[in-house]
CSV table of C-alpha atoms in Angstrom, one decimal:
chain,number,residue,atom,x,y,z
A,1,ALA,CA,-9.3,-4.4,14.7
A,2,GLN,CA,-12.3,-2.2,15.1
A,3,THR,CA,-12.5,1.3,13.7
A,4,VAL,CA,-14.9,4.1,14.3
A,5,THR,CA,-15.4,6.9,11.8
A,6,GLN,CA,-17.0,10.2,12.4
A,7,SER,CA,-17.1,11.9,9.0
A,8,GLN,CA,-18.2,15.4,10.2
A,9,PRO,CA,-15.4,17.2,12.0
A,10,GLU,CA,-17.7,20.1,12.6
A,11,MET,CA,-21.5,20.7,12.7
A,12,SER,CA,-23.7,23.6,13.6
A,13,VAL,CA,-27.3,23.9,14.5
A,14,GLN,CA,-29.7,26.7,15.4
A,15,GLU,CA,-31.1,26.7,18.9
A,16,ALA,CA,-34.3,24.7,19.2
A,17,GLU,CA,-33.6,22.8,15.9
A,18,THR,CA,-32.6,19.2,15.4
A,19,VAL,CA,-29.2,17.9,14.4
A,20,THR,CA,-27.9,14.5,13.5
A,21,LEU,CA,-24.3,13.5,14.1
A,22,SER,CA,-23.0,10.5,12.0
A,23,CYS,CA,-20.9,7.6,13.1
A,24,THR,CA,-19.9,4.4,11.3
A,25,TYR,CA,-17.9,1.5,12.6
A,26,ASP,CA,-16.2,-1.6,11.3
A,27,THR,CA,-16.3,-4.9,13.2
A,28,SER,CA,-16.6,-8.6,12.5
A,29,GLU,CA,-18.3,-9.1,15.9
A,30,SER,CA,-22.0,-9.6,16.3
A,31,ASP,CA,-22.3,-8.5,20.0
A,32,TYR,CA,-20.9,-5.2,21.1
A,33,TYR,CA,-21.7,-1.8,22.7
A,34,LEU,CA,-21.8,1.6,21.1
A,35,PHE,CA,-21.6,4.9,22.9
A,36,TRP,CA,-21.9,8.6,22.4
A,37,TYR,CA,-19.8,10.8,24.7
A,38,LYS,CA,-20.0,14.6,25.1
A,39,GLN,CA,-17.1,16.8,26.0
A,40,PRO,CA,-18.1,20.4,26.7
A,41,PRO,CA,-15.4,23.1,26.4
A,42,SER,CA,-13.0,22.8,29.3
A,43,ARG,CA,-15.2,20.2,31.1
A,44,GLN,CA,-15.2,16.5,31.7
A,45,MET,CA,-16.3,13.9,29.2
A,46,ILE,CA,-19.7,12.4,30.0
A,47,LEU,CA,-21.7,9.6,28.6
A,48,VAL,CA,-24.7,10.8,26.6
A,49,ILE,CA,-26.2,7.5,25.4
A,50,ARG,CA,-25.4,3.8,24.9
A,51,GLN,CA,-26.7,1.1,22.7
A,52,GLU,CA,-26.3,-2.7,23.0
A,53,ALA,CA,-26.0,-4.3,19.6
A,54,TYR,CA,-28.3,-7.2,20.5
A,55,LYS,CA,-31.2,-4.7,21.1
A,56,GLN,CA,-33.1,-3.7,18.0
A,57,GLN,CA,-34.8,-0.8,19.7
A,58,ASN,CA,-33.0,2.5,19.4
A,59,ALA,CA,-31.9,4.0,22.7
A,60,THR,CA,-33.3,7.3,23.8
A,61,GLU,CA,-32.4,9.7,26.6
A,62,ASN,CA,-34.6,12.7,26.8
A,63,ARG,CA,-33.7,14.9,23.8
A,64,PHE,CA,-31.0,12.5,22.6
A,65,SER,CA,-31.7,9.4,20.5
A,66,VAL,CA,-29.8,7.2,18.2
A,67,ASN,CA,-30.5,5.6,14.9
A,68,PHE,CA,-28.7,2.2,15.1
A,69,GLN,CA,-28.5,0.4,11.8
A,70,LYS,CA,-26.6,-2.8,12.6
A,71,ALA,CA,-26.4,-4.2,9.0
A,72,ALA,CA,-25.1,-0.8,7.8
A,73,LYS,CA,-22.8,-0.5,10.8
A,74,SER,CA,-24.1,3.0,11.4
A,75,PHE,CA,-24.8,4.7,14.7
A,76,SER,CA,-26.0,8.3,14.4
A,77,LEU,CA,-27.0,10.6,17.3
A,78,LYS,CA,-30.0,12.9,17.0
A,79,ILE,CA,-30.3,15.9,19.2
A,80,SER,CA,-33.7,17.4,19.3
A,81,ASP,CA,-34.6,20.9,20.5
A,82,SER,CA,-30.9,21.8,20.6
A,83,GLN,CA,-29.8,24.0,23.5
A,84,LEU,CA,-26.8,26.2,23.9
A,85,GLY,CA,-25.5,23.8,26.5
A,86,ASP,CA,-25.3,21.1,23.8
A,87,ALA,CA,-22.3,22.8,22.3
A,88,ALA,CA,-19.4,20.3,22.7
A,89,MET,CA,-17.2,17.8,21.1
A,90,TYR,CA,-19.1,14.5,20.6
A,91,PHE,CA,-17.3,11.2,20.3
A,92,CYS,CA,-18.7,8.0,19.1
A,93,ALA,CA,-17.1,4.9,20.7
A,94,PHE,CA,-17.2,1.1,20.3
A,95,LYS,CA,-16.7,-1.7,22.8
A,96,SER,CA,-16.5,-5.4,22.3
A,97,GLN,CA,-19.0,-7.6,24.2
A,98,GLY,CA,-16.3,-10.0,25.5
A,99,GLY,CA,-12.7,-9.7,26.4
A,100,SER,CA,-11.1,-6.3,26.5
A,101,GLU,CA,-12.7,-3.4,28.3
A,102,LYS,CA,-11.1,-1.0,25.9
A,103,LEU,CA,-13.1,1.6,24.0
A,104,VAL,CA,-12.3,2.6,20.4
A,105,PHE,CA,-13.2,6.2,19.8
A,106,GLY,CA,-13.9,8.2,16.6
A,107,LYS,CA,-12.1,11.4,16.0
A,108,GLY,CA,-15.0,13.5,17.2
A,109,THR,CA,-17.5,16.1,15.9
A,110,LYS,CA,-17.5,19.6,17.2
A,111,LEU,CA,-21.0,20.9,17.5
A,112,THR,CA,-21.8,24.6,17.6
A,113,VAL,CA,-25.2,25.8,18.7
A,114,ASN,CA,-26.2,29.2,17.4
A,115,PRO,CA,-28.6,31.4,19.3
B,1,ASP,CA,-21.5,9.9,41.9
B,2,VAL,CA,-18.3,8.4,40.4
B,3,LYS,CA,-15.4,10.8,40.8
B,4,VAL,CA,-12.2,10.7,38.8
B,5,THR,CA,-9.7,13.3,39.6
B,6,GLN,CA,-6.4,14.2,38.0
B,7,SER,CA,-3.5,15.8,39.9
B,8,SER,CA,-3.2,18.9,37.6
B,9,ARG,CA,-5.3,20.7,35.1
B,10,TYR,CA,-2.3,22.3,33.5
B,11,LEU,CA,1.3,21.3,33.5
B,12,VAL,CA,4.4,22.8,31.9
B,13,LYS,CA,7.6,20.8,31.7
B,14,ARG,CA,10.9,20.9,29.9
B,15,THR,CA,12.3,18.4,27.4
B,16,GLY,CA,14.0,15.6,29.1
B,17,GLU,CA,12.2,15.9,32.4
B,18,LYS,CA,10.5,13.0,34.1
B,19,VAL,CA,6.8,13.7,34.4
B,20,PHE,CA,4.2,12.0,36.6
B,21,LEU,CA,0.5,12.4,35.9
B,22,GLU,CA,-1.7,11.1,38.7
B,23,CYS,CA,-5.3,9.8,38.5
B,24,VAL,CA,-7.5,8.8,41.4
B,25,GLN,CA,-11.0,7.3,41.4
B,26,ASP,CA,-13.3,6.9,44.4
B,27,MET,CA,-15.7,4.2,43.2
B,28,ASP,CA,-13.6,1.0,43.7
B,29,HIS,CA,-13.3,0.4,39.9
B,30,GLU,CA,-11.0,-2.3,38.8
B,31,ASN,CA,-10.3,-0.8,35.3
B,32,MET,CA,-8.4,2.4,34.8
B,33,PHE,CA,-7.3,3.9,31.5
B,34,TRP,CA,-5.0,6.6,30.2
B,35,TYR,CA,-5.8,8.4,26.9
B,36,ARG,CA,-4.2,11.0,24.9
B,37,GLN,CA,-6.4,13.5,23.1
B,38,ASP,CA,-5.2,15.6,20.2
B,39,PRO,CA,-7.2,17.7,17.8
B,40,GLY,CA,-8.3,15.7,14.7
B,41,LEU,CA,-7.1,12.5,16.2
B,42,GLY,CA,-9.7,11.8,18.9
B,43,LEU,CA,-8.8,9.8,22.0
B,44,ARG,CA,-6.0,7.3,21.7
B,45,LEU,CA,-5.4,4.7,24.4
B,46,ILE,CA,-1.9,4.7,26.0
B,47,TYR,CA,-2.2,2.1,28.7
B,48,PHE,CA,-4.9,0.5,30.8
B,49,SER,CA,-4.9,-1.5,34.0
B,50,TYR,CA,-7.5,-4.1,35.1
B,51,ASP,CA,-6.1,-4.7,38.5
B,52,VAL,CA,-3.4,-3.6,41.0
B,53,LYS,CA,0.0,-4.1,39.5
B,54,MET,CA,-1.5,-5.2,36.2
B,55,LYS,CA,-1.2,-3.2,33.0
B,56,GLU,CA,-1.7,-3.7,29.3
B,57,LYS,CA,-0.4,-1.6,26.4
B,58,GLY,CA,-2.8,0.4,24.4
B,59,ASP,CA,-2.4,1.8,20.9
B,60,ILE,CA,0.4,4.3,21.6
B,61,PRO,CA,2.5,3.2,24.6
B,62,GLU,CA,5.8,4.3,23.3
B,63,GLY,CA,7.5,6.9,25.5
B,64,TYR,CA,5.1,6.2,28.4
B,65,SER,CA,4.9,3.8,31.4
B,66,VAL,CA,2.3,3.4,34.1
B,67,SER,CA,2.1,2.4,37.7
B,68,ARG,CA,-0.8,1.0,39.7
B,69,GLU,CA,0.2,0.2,43.3
B,70,LYS,CA,-3.2,0.9,44.7
B,71,LYS,CA,-6.6,0.1,43.3
B,72,GLU,CA,-7.8,3.7,43.3
B,73,ARG,CA,-4.6,5.3,41.8
B,74,PHE,CA,-3.2,5.0,38.3
B,75,SER,CA,-0.1,7.0,37.3
B,76,LEU,CA,1.2,7.8,33.9
B,77,ILE,CA,4.9,8.4,33.6
B,78,LEU,CA,6.8,10.1,30.9
B,79,GLU,CA,10.4,9.0,31.5
B,80,SER,CA,11.9,11.7,29.4
B,81,ALA,CA,9.4,14.2,28.1
B,82,SER,CA,9.6,15.3,24.5
B,83,THR,CA,7.8,18.1,22.7
B,84,ASN,CA,5.7,15.6,20.7
B,85,GLN,CA,4.1,14.6,24.0
B,86,THR,CA,2.5,18.0,24.4
B,87,SER,CA,-1.2,17.0,24.6
B,88,MET,CA,-4.3,16.6,26.7
B,89,TYR,CA,-4.2,13.5,28.9
B,90,LEU,CA,-7.4,11.9,30.1
B,91,CYS,CA,-7.8,9.3,32.7
B,92,ALA,CA,-10.9,7.1,33.0
B,93,SER,CA,-12.2,4.2,35.1
B,94,SER,CA,-14.8,1.5,34.8
B,95,PRO,CA,-16.0,-1.5,36.9
B,96,LEU,CA,-14.7,-5.0,36.1
B,97,GLY,CA,-16.9,-7.5,34.5
B,98,SER,CA,-19.0,-4.6,33.3
B,99,THR,CA,-19.6,-6.4,30.0
B,100,TYR,CA,-21.8,-8.9,31.7
B,101,ARG,CA,-23.7,-6.5,33.9
B,102,GLY,CA,-24.2,-3.9,31.2
B,103,ASP,CA,-22.8,-1.1,33.3
B,104,ASN,CA,-19.8,-0.7,31.0
B,105,GLU,CA,-19.6,3.1,31.0
B,106,GLN,CA,-16.2,4.6,31.4
B,107,PHE,CA,-16.0,7.6,33.7
B,108,PHE,CA,-13.5,10.4,32.8
B,109,GLY,CA,-11.4,12.8,34.8
B,110,PRO,CA,-11.2,16.5,33.9
B,111,GLY,CA,-7.9,16.0,31.9
B,112,THR,CA,-4.4,17.4,32.3
B,113,ARG,CA,-3.1,19.7,29.6
B,114,LEU,CA,0.6,19.0,29.4
B,115,THR,CA,3.0,21.4,27.5
B,116,VAL,CA,6.6,20.2,27.0
B,117,LEU,CA,8.9,23.1,26.1
């Protein structure tokens, strides 16, 4: 079974600085998807960024980018120019390419942005 | 925009009560999911459904059941609520066959915070 590990329960960053959230996963599959979801306080969970394992190029979405290291099974999220609105719980998630539609989530990292 | 709604944001029930949590999505998604979110444990899948009247157990189905009579609605049922079921419950939906189209994002509802006294 796949597992997803987020080793940083909490992180903090100064406004306008850059922060990197870590995620590692364990799988024997070669094709899969990885996701970062954001859950702001008292608000809905939304997708931040996704990465297909077969793509070598790291995904980017505006200030959000990932460092996908397939051999190391690592999938970190970099937030550049951090803003107060980035404060949230961030969850890393794994999904198999075939078969089940289920997501396997990490335990989350709480990000605080200091003004 | 995909919209996933849940019947209540906050719910307080007593031990032994039967509890229904409702989830509705408006994007004709085939897949629907119920998660439980607890501090330090992340999201854990309770049940999911890939079609009307179809369901599959997730990682922690004990003490829960589900019902999907219509495509847009997925209900989570606590047959006899217990204090250890106090938690945040999240519903999500996604389109079928999304693996092959790449649009495999799950869309989440706002959550129901259930307290069992």
